[in-house]
């Protein structure tokens, strides 16, 4: 190929013209000198490449002309859509299982392999995705709780891959606990993306491409949508907290023979069952929704949760958050290799886990829980729980939400936003003065713990009567 032709501004054209008077030579002009220098460098480079190939073999490259990925490599694009099974990545579980018990194959009783190969069933290519080189080996980088599903929905994110679900207990665990596992992919432009694997009932894994910074931003937006409306997240349990089923089961039921004693507190559900609602529950919800974004988390199935909420708040004007059934997790854990794990988790309801540590709302520093048990929640979330019990010295079941629960919630809300206003004012002042602001943001859970310490201190100091 004549490289000098490529370096010209225009293609060479042969046009017959009349002879012109001889012009002075321009071979010594700066432009001609520049082109000659480029040609010499190009020739030298071609010689060195040819010499290196002869001595060491052809060079392995990942990029070609046009800054695109090499066609010899498998890339995300139209070609893999027609034959998705050609990408069969092997995933390593070494990092996520470090210092963790290795899942055991119940059929053989032996520890499972830490290497899992996936078979790609389908690739959804929309034409807007970055160019990715699809590698043969990846390391599972981490696991995200179900709260990330909220982010997928908020970002209106569709899946890009469908894999056959591997027959492996670790991936069974991911599905049973409604989590996602993810690997990282690097685009041609150098951007880092995460590919999240989400299990499904039909034994497929769906792959979602996203950036971690987009996850963090969506989590921050979800937090700000609550806090900047001067509310805090509040999660309510149902059974033995707000309601109790009528039936002749165990001691967590109101016996059929006693139902008439509860008067209009007995209400029917749409599926034919009946529940007893705790005293003043509607009054409590009327008050609480002004200060809290209320969600529900129960071990009852989803149909039961929906039916009970329809009784407590038919118009959904007070319980406006998530209605979550942890029955799937509960049932899976009971048949899993580790049966002692709690089925409820704040991280399944909120995406705040993705926020940077020690920033406003990170982790489980904001939500409060009202429940009659702590053992259904992780140990690190027990401090979030306001534990309630059946009223003593009362033959009929009821939970007193007034005055103590209401007063505690009111104090936490008032103190949190007092501290938040001060914190934000000082942060703004520091930014205006060019100073680093390192004071941690307020925590609703921290305020709750401080309140309990103060109450116990006062009780110790009070005269015994």
Tab-separated table of C-alpha atoms in Angstrom, residues 32-305:
chain	number	residue	atom	x	y	z
A	32	UNK	CA	6.798	18.422	2.682
A	33	UNK	CA	9.496	17.884	5.293
A	34	UNK	CA	6.847	16.869	7.829
A	35	UNK	CA	5.334	14.311	5.467
A	36	UNK	CA	8.729	12.844	4.622
A	37	UNK	CA	9.489	12.448	8.310
A	38	UNK	CA	6.165	10.644	8.906
A	39	UNK	CA	6.852	8.276	5.995
A	40	UNK	CA	10.271	7.453	7.366
A	41	UNK	CA	8.881	6.749	10.837
A	42	UNK	CA	6.130	4.570	9.385
A	43	UNK	CA	8.613	2.528	7.359
A	44	UNK	CA	10.850	2.073	10.397
A	45	UNK	CA	7.887	0.949	12.542
A	46	UNK	CA	6.777	-1.590	9.932
A	47	UNK	CA	10.295	-2.990	9.775
A	48	UNK	CA	10.519	-3.385	13.567
A	49	UNK	CA	7.104	-5.109	13.741
A	50	UNK	CA	8.071	-7.528	10.973
A	51	UNK	CA	11.388	-8.277	12.677
A	52	UNK	CA	9.716	-8.874	16.045
A	53	UNK	CA	7.117	-11.200	14.483
A	54	UNK	CA	9.861	-13.214	12.813
A	55	UNK	CA	11.782	-13.642	16.075
A	56	UNK	CA	8.952	-13.996	18.601
A	57	UNK	CA	5.843	-14.916	16.625
A	58	UNK	CA	2.794	-12.737	15.941
A	59	UNK	CA	1.939	-10.248	18.677
A	60	UNK	CA	-1.245	-10.845	20.701
A	61	UNK	CA	-3.314	-7.704	20.604
A	62	UNK	CA	-6.722	-6.807	21.944
A	63	UNK	CA	-7.251	-3.743	19.798
A	64	UNK	CA	-7.203	-3.072	16.067
A	65	UNK	CA	-7.616	-0.100	13.812
A	66	UNK	CA	-10.490	2.147	14.820
A	67	UNK	CA	-9.873	1.500	18.547
A	68	UNK	CA	-12.169	-1.545	18.505
A	69	UNK	CA	-11.743	-4.923	20.149
A	70	UNK	CA	-9.989	-7.647	18.185
A	71	UNK	CA	-12.339	-9.786	16.087
A	72	UNK	CA	-10.474	-12.866	17.301
A	73	UNK	CA	-11.889	-12.291	20.781
A	74	UNK	CA	-15.458	-12.882	21.933
A	75	UNK	CA	-17.238	-9.541	22.355
A	76	UNK	CA	-20.652	-8.313	23.372
A	77	UNK	CA	-22.386	-7.567	20.110
A	78	UNK	CA	-24.659	-8.918	17.373
A	79	UNK	CA	-22.496	-11.973	16.676
A	80	UNK	CA	-22.946	-13.484	20.134
A	81	UNK	CA	-26.706	-12.868	20.024
A	82	UNK	CA	-27.049	-15.538	17.318
A	83	UNK	CA	-24.883	-18.053	19.148
A	84	UNK	CA	-24.937	-17.194	22.881
A	85	UNK	CA	-23.709	-20.588	24.078
A	86	UNK	CA	-20.222	-19.836	22.754
A	87	UNK	CA	-19.647	-17.773	25.908
A	88	UNK	CA	-19.263	-20.194	28.820
A	89	UNK	CA	-17.507	-18.225	31.550
A	90	UNK	CA	-16.032	-19.954	34.574
A	91	UNK	CA	-16.682	-18.174	37.872
A	92	UNK	CA	-14.443	-18.503	40.906
A	93	UNK	CA	-15.973	-18.395	44.392
A	94	UNK	CA	-12.644	-18.058	46.195
A	95	UNK	CA	-13.153	-14.447	47.315
A	96	UNK	CA	-16.764	-14.727	48.490
A	97	UNK	CA	-16.102	-17.986	50.342
A	98	UNK	CA	-12.982	-16.725	52.089
A	99	UNK	CA	-13.409	-17.358	55.825
A	100	UNK	CA	-16.857	-18.787	55.065
A	101	UNK	CA	-18.036	-22.413	55.251
A	102	UNK	CA	-17.984	-24.075	51.848
A	103	UNK	CA	-21.475	-25.272	50.845
A	104	UNK	CA	-21.911	-29.021	50.966
A	105	UNK	CA	-23.526	-31.068	48.226
A	106	UNK	CA	-26.325	-32.885	50.037
A	107	UNK	CA	-26.277	-35.710	47.511
A	108	UNK	CA	-22.641	-36.595	48.134
A	109	UNK	CA	-21.995	-34.975	51.521
A	110	UNK	CA	-18.833	-33.399	50.142
A	111	UNK	CA	-17.822	-29.731	49.849
A	112	UNK	CA	-18.763	-28.254	46.506
A	113	UNK	CA	-16.308	-26.954	43.948
A	114	UNK	CA	-15.285	-23.323	44.133
A	115	UNK	CA	-15.328	-23.116	40.336
A	116	UNK	CA	-18.661	-22.799	38.537
A	117	UNK	CA	-19.125	-22.733	34.774
A	118	UNK	CA	-22.103	-20.912	33.298
A	119	UNK	CA	-23.835	-21.638	30.011
A	120	UNK	CA	-25.215	-18.602	28.246
A	121	UNK	CA	-28.778	-19.210	27.080
A	122	UNK	CA	-29.618	-15.802	25.634
A	123	UNK	CA	-27.983	-12.431	25.002
A	124	UNK	CA	-30.104	-9.289	24.734
A	125	UNK	CA	-28.164	-6.735	22.715
A	126	UNK	CA	-29.811	-3.331	22.315
A	127	UNK	CA	-26.985	-1.615	20.489
A	128	UNK	CA	-26.435	0.974	23.215
A	129	UNK	CA	-24.174	-1.141	25.411
A	130	UNK	CA	-20.435	-0.462	25.604
A	131	UNK	CA	-18.021	-2.872	23.935
A	132	UNK	CA	-16.967	-5.624	26.322
A	133	UNK	CA	-14.405	-8.325	25.820
A	134	UNK	CA	-16.103	-11.460	27.179
A	135	UNK	CA	-13.440	-13.357	29.088
A	136	UNK	CA	-13.292	-17.040	29.973
A	137	UNK	CA	-12.623	-16.605	33.702
A	138	UNK	CA	-14.037	-14.244	36.318
A	139	UNK	CA	-13.948	-13.873	40.083
A	140	UNK	CA	-17.233	-13.351	41.942
A	141	UNK	CA	-16.590	-9.981	43.564
A	142	UNK	CA	-19.442	-9.870	46.040
A	143	UNK	CA	-23.090	-10.347	46.872
A	144	UNK	CA	-25.767	-7.665	47.100
A	145	UNK	CA	-29.009	-8.057	49.081
A	146	UNK	CA	-32.471	-7.861	47.608
A	147	UNK	CA	-32.495	-4.085	48.045
A	148	UNK	CA	-30.693	-3.879	44.706
A	149	UNK	CA	-33.889	-5.064	42.967
A	150	UNK	CA	-35.369	-1.708	43.965
A	151	UNK	CA	-32.527	-0.023	42.122
A	152	UNK	CA	-33.001	-2.164	39.008
A	153	UNK	CA	-36.659	-1.135	38.970
A	154	UNK	CA	-35.879	2.531	39.645
A	155	UNK	CA	-33.364	2.619	36.794
A	156	UNK	CA	-35.774	0.663	34.557
A	157	UNK	CA	-32.941	-1.725	33.886
A	158	UNK	CA	-33.559	-4.710	31.651
A	159	UNK	CA	-31.440	-7.845	31.666
A	160	UNK	CA	-28.673	-8.294	29.110
A	161	UNK	CA	-27.958	-12.006	29.619
A	162	UNK	CA	-29.815	-15.170	30.481
A	163	UNK	CA	-27.765	-18.113	31.793
A	164	UNK	CA	-28.779	-21.639	32.676
A	165	UNK	CA	-28.814	-21.815	36.456
A	166	UNK	CA	-25.842	-23.935	37.559
A	167	UNK	CA	-26.509	-26.930	39.762
A	168	UNK	CA	-24.560	-25.566	42.720
A	169	UNK	CA	-25.622	-24.991	46.361
A	170	UNK	CA	-24.012	-21.537	46.476
A	171	UNK	CA	-26.182	-20.278	43.645
A	172	UNK	CA	-29.183	-22.018	45.214
A	173	UNK	CA	-28.414	-19.935	48.294
A	174	UNK	CA	-28.326	-16.719	46.270
A	175	UNK	CA	-31.759	-17.471	44.841
A	176	UNK	CA	-33.264	-18.710	48.113
A	177	UNK	CA	-32.167	-15.562	49.968
A	178	UNK	CA	-33.156	-13.284	47.065
A	179	UNK	CA	-29.702	-11.861	46.560
A	180	UNK	CA	-27.510	-11.152	43.556
A	181	UNK	CA	-23.884	-12.076	42.951
A	182	UNK	CA	-21.764	-9.997	40.625
A	183	UNK	CA	-18.583	-9.969	38.585
A	184	UNK	CA	-16.858	-6.950	37.041
A	185	UNK	CA	-16.361	-6.290	33.340
A	186	UNK	CA	-14.172	-3.617	31.794
A	187	UNK	CA	-15.405	-1.833	28.706
A	188	UNK	CA	-13.204	-0.892	25.777
A	189	UNK	CA	-13.288	2.694	27.055
A	190	UNK	CA	-11.927	1.551	30.430
A	191	UNK	CA	-15.178	1.887	32.412
A	192	UNK	CA	-15.878	-0.730	35.075
A	193	UNK	CA	-19.306	-2.364	34.984
A	194	UNK	CA	-20.858	-4.988	37.221
A	195	UNK	CA	-22.774	-7.954	35.865
A	196	UNK	CA	-25.310	-9.025	38.498
A	197	UNK	CA	-26.694	-12.563	38.492
A	198	UNK	CA	-30.293	-12.771	39.673
A	199	UNK	CA	-31.945	-16.175	40.095
A	200	UNK	CA	-35.432	-16.979	38.877
A	201	UNK	CA	-38.044	-19.664	39.520
A	202	UNK	CA	-37.580	-21.248	36.129
A	203	UNK	CA	-33.968	-22.121	36.934
A	204	UNK	CA	-32.395	-19.316	34.939
A	205	UNK	CA	-29.949	-16.633	35.963
A	206	UNK	CA	-30.621	-13.172	34.607
A	207	UNK	CA	-27.649	-10.874	34.099
A	208	UNK	CA	-27.948	-7.113	34.650
A	209	UNK	CA	-25.216	-4.674	33.602
A	210	UNK	CA	-24.743	-1.570	35.725
A	211	UNK	CA	-22.119	0.685	37.222
A	212	UNK	CA	-21.499	0.819	40.953
A	213	UNK	CA	-21.721	4.611	40.896
A	214	UNK	CA	-25.227	4.333	39.418
A	215	UNK	CA	-26.205	1.963	42.236
A	216	UNK	CA	-24.874	4.389	44.842
A	217	UNK	CA	-26.662	7.341	43.259
A	218	UNK	CA	-29.972	5.442	43.123
A	219	UNK	CA	-29.587	4.435	46.771
A	220	UNK	CA	-28.866	8.041	47.731
A	221	UNK	CA	-31.934	9.228	45.833
A	222	UNK	CA	-34.106	6.664	47.626
A	223	UNK	CA	-32.780	7.786	51.006
A	224	UNK	CA	-33.184	11.485	50.240
A	225	UNK	CA	-36.752	10.940	49.025
A	226	UNK	CA	-37.597	9.862	52.592
A	227	UNK	CA	-35.336	12.027	54.751
A	228	UNK	CA	-35.771	15.285	52.842
A	229	UNK	CA	-39.521	14.885	53.356
A	230	UNK	CA	-38.769	14.982	57.099
A	231	UNK	CA	-39.551	11.315	57.598
A	232	UNK	CA	-37.700	8.228	58.792
A	233	UNK	CA	-38.161	4.628	57.575
A	234	UNK	CA	-40.314	2.482	59.887
A	235	UNK	CA	-40.859	-1.270	59.432
A	236	UNK	CA	-43.830	-2.959	61.119
A	237	UNK	CA	-44.185	-6.636	61.849
A	238	UNK	CA	-47.716	-8.047	61.623
A	239	UNK	CA	-48.301	-11.216	63.667
A	240	UNK	CA	-48.301	-10.643	67.432
A	241	UNK	CA	-47.420	-7.009	66.809
A	242	UNK	CA	-50.391	-5.461	65.016
A	243	UNK	CA	-52.640	-8.504	64.530
A	244	UNK	CA	-53.158	-12.069	65.724
A	245	UNK	CA	-54.847	-14.808	63.703
A	246	UNK	CA	-58.033	-16.431	64.955
A	247	UNK	CA	-57.766	-20.210	64.992
A	248	UNK	CA	-57.093	-23.287	67.022
A	249	UNK	CA	-53.381	-23.547	66.356
A	250	UNK	CA	-50.661	-22.800	68.913
A	251	UNK	CA	-50.543	-20.094	71.573
A	252	UNK	CA	-49.896	-17.465	68.886
A	253	UNK	CA	-53.537	-17.753	67.808
A	254	UNK	CA	-56.684	-16.363	69.368
A	255	UNK	CA	-58.862	-19.434	70.001
A	256	UNK	CA	-62.114	-19.572	68.037
A	257	UNK	CA	-63.986	-19.959	71.322
A	258	UNK	CA	-62.613	-16.604	72.540
A	259	UNK	CA	-63.139	-14.597	69.349
A	260	UNK	CA	-66.464	-13.179	70.535
A	261	UNK	CA	-64.690	-11.521	73.471
A	262	UNK	CA	-62.833	-9.136	71.146
A	263	UNK	CA	-65.911	-7.478	69.665
A	264	UNK	CA	-65.220	-5.309	66.619
A	265	UNK	CA	-61.479	-5.946	66.881
A	266	UNK	CA	-62.113	-9.198	64.977
A	267	UNK	CA	-62.011	-8.449	61.234
A	268	UNK	CA	-62.297	-10.806	58.248
A	269	UNK	CA	-59.641	-11.159	55.557
A	270	UNK	CA	-60.513	-11.600	51.896
A	271	UNK	CA	-59.352	-15.245	51.983
A	272	UNK	CA	-61.873	-16.151	54.698
A	273	UNK	CA	-59.534	-16.087	57.672
A	274	UNK	CA	-60.006	-13.676	60.554
A	275	UNK	CA	-57.563	-11.618	62.604
A	276	UNK	CA	-57.760	-9.663	65.827
A	277	UNK	CA	-56.254	-6.205	65.474
A	278	UNK	CA	-54.464	-4.599	68.399
A	279	UNK	CA	-56.136	-1.750	70.242
A	280	UNK	CA	-55.904	1.764	68.725
A	281	UNK	CA	-53.903	0.482	65.738
A	282	UNK	CA	-55.668	2.790	63.283
A	283	UNK	CA	-55.056	5.756	65.554
A	284	UNK	CA	-51.391	4.811	65.738
A	285	UNK	CA	-51.082	4.574	61.948
A	286	UNK	CA	-52.845	7.920	61.562
A	287	UNK	CA	-50.205	9.496	63.789
A	288	UNK	CA	-47.129	7.581	62.562
A	289	UNK	CA	-47.505	8.193	58.818
A	290	UNK	CA	-46.941	11.918	59.390
A	291	UNK	CA	-43.415	11.252	60.631
A	292	UNK	CA	-42.417	7.907	59.113
A	293	UNK	CA	-42.347	6.164	55.769
A	294	UNK	CA	-44.078	2.934	56.828
A	295	UNK	CA	-43.324	-0.502	55.383
A	296	UNK	CA	-44.316	-4.010	56.478
A	297	UNK	CA	-42.158	-7.125	56.841
A	298	UNK	CA	-43.773	-10.405	57.890
A	299	UNK	CA	-43.134	-14.135	57.763
A	300	UNK	CA	-46.626	-14.623	56.384
A	301	UNK	CA	-46.908	-15.291	52.665
A	302	UNK	CA	-47.401	-12.364	50.307
A	303	UNK	CA	-51.143	-12.946	49.980
A	304	UNK	CA	-51.526	-12.820	53.759
A	305	UNK	CA	-49.442	-9.633	54.011
